XYZ file of C-alpha atoms in Angstrom:
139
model
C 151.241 128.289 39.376
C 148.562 127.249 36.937
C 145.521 125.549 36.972
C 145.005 122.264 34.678
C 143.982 124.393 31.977
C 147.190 126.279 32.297
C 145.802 129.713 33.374
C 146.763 131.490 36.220
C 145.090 132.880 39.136
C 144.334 136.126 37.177
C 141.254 135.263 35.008
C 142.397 135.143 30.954
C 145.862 134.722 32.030
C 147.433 131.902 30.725
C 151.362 130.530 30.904
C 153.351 127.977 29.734
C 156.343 126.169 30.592
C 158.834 126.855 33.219
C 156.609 129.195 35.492
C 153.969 126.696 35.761
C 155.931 125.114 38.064
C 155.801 121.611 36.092
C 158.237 119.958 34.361
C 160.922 122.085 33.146
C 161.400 120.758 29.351
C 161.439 122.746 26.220
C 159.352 120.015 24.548
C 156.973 120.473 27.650
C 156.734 123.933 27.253
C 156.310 124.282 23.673
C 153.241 121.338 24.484
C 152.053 123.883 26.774
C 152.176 126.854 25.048
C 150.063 124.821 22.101
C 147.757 124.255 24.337
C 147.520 127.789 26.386
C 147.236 129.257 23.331
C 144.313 126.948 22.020
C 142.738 127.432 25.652
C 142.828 131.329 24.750
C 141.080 130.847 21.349
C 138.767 128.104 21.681
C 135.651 127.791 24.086
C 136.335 124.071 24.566
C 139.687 124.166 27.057
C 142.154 120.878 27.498
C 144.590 120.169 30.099
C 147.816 121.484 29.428
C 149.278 119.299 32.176
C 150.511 115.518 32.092
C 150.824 112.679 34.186
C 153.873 110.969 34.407
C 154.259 109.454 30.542
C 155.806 112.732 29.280
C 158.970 112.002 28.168
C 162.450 113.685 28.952
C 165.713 113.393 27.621
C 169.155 115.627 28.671
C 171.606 116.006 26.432
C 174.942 114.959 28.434
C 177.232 112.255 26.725
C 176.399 110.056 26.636
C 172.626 111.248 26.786
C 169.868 109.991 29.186
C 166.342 110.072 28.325
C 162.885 108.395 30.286
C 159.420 108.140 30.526
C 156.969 107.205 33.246
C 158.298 106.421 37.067
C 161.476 105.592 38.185
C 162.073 102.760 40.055
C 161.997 104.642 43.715
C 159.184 106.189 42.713
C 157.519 103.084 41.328
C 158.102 101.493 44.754
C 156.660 104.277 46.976
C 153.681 104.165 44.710
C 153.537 99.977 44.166
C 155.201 98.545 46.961
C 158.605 97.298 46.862
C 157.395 93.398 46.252
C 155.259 94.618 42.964
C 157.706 96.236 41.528
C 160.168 94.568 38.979
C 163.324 96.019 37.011
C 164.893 94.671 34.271
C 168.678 96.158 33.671
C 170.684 95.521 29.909
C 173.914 97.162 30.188
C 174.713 98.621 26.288
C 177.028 95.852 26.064
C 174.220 93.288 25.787
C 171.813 95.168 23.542
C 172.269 93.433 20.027
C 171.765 96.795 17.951
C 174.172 98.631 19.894
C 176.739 95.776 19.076
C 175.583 95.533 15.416
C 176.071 99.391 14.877
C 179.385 99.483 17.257
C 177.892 102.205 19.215
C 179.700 103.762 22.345
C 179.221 100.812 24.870
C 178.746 103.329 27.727
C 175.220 102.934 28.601
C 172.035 100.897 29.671
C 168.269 100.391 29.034
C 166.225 99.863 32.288
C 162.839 99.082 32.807
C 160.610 99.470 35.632
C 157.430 97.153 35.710
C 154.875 95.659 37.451
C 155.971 92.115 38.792
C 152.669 89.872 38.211
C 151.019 91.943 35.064
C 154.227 92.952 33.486
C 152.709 96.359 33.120
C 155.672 98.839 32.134
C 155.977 101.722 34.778
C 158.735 103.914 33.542
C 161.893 103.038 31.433
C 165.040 104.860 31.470
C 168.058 104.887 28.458
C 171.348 106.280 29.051
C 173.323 106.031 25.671
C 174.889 107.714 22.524
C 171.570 109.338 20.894
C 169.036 108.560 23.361
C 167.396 111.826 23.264
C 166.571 111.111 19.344
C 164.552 107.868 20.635
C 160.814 107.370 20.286
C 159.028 106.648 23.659
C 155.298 105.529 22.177
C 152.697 103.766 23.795
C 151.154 101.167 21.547
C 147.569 100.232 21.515
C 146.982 102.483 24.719
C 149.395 100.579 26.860
């Protein structure tokens, strides 16, 4: 294990990626290894770990990627009466029926009930690894 900074119990050591015992994604670990190796170099030293807004994707067919909490975890953190989902199966998404995708799939989306505050969202579908999950204007 690492500490935030991504270096391990022996001082100067740094690691990256699967062996920190965090997420195992080669996006993740290539993050990581970025930032070990700026850690190394640099006097000023960032945290090579996130929270939960990394996103993930796995390349099954059709493929599944997600960001943020899912919606078990959003109720063990919220409460179950906070917590909000909002399910589209493929079949109803307009762009999916415009480009007569694979119908095999959903979006889902895990929020907060009263402040509509997005907790996690999950998309299982033809090409979801290749889709961009950006916060905009810090939210």
């Amino acid at each position: 294990h690492v500490n935030d900074n991504l270096e391990t119990s022996v001082t100067g050591i740094y690691a990256a990626g699967d062996c920190t015992g965090d997420r195992q994604f080669t996006h993740y670990a290539g993050f990581q290894g970025a930032i070990a190796a700026r850690n190394i170099l640099l006097p000023l030293k960032d945290s090579g770990k996130r929270s939960d807004s990394v996103p993930a994707a796995t390349f099954t067919d059709p493929e599944i990627a997600s960001i943020g909490l899912t919606e078990d975890e959003a109720v063990i953190q919220h409460g179950e009466d906070k917590v909000s989902v909002s399910f589209r199966k493929l079949s109803q998404v307009d762009r999916a029926i415009c480009e007569d995708a694979d119908m095999h799939g959903f979006l889902k989306i895990v929020y907060k009930t009263k402040t509509k505050q997005i907790l996690g969202a999950t998309i299982m579908a033809p090409s979801a690894g290749g889709n961009n999950f950006e916060k905009k204007d810090g939210k």
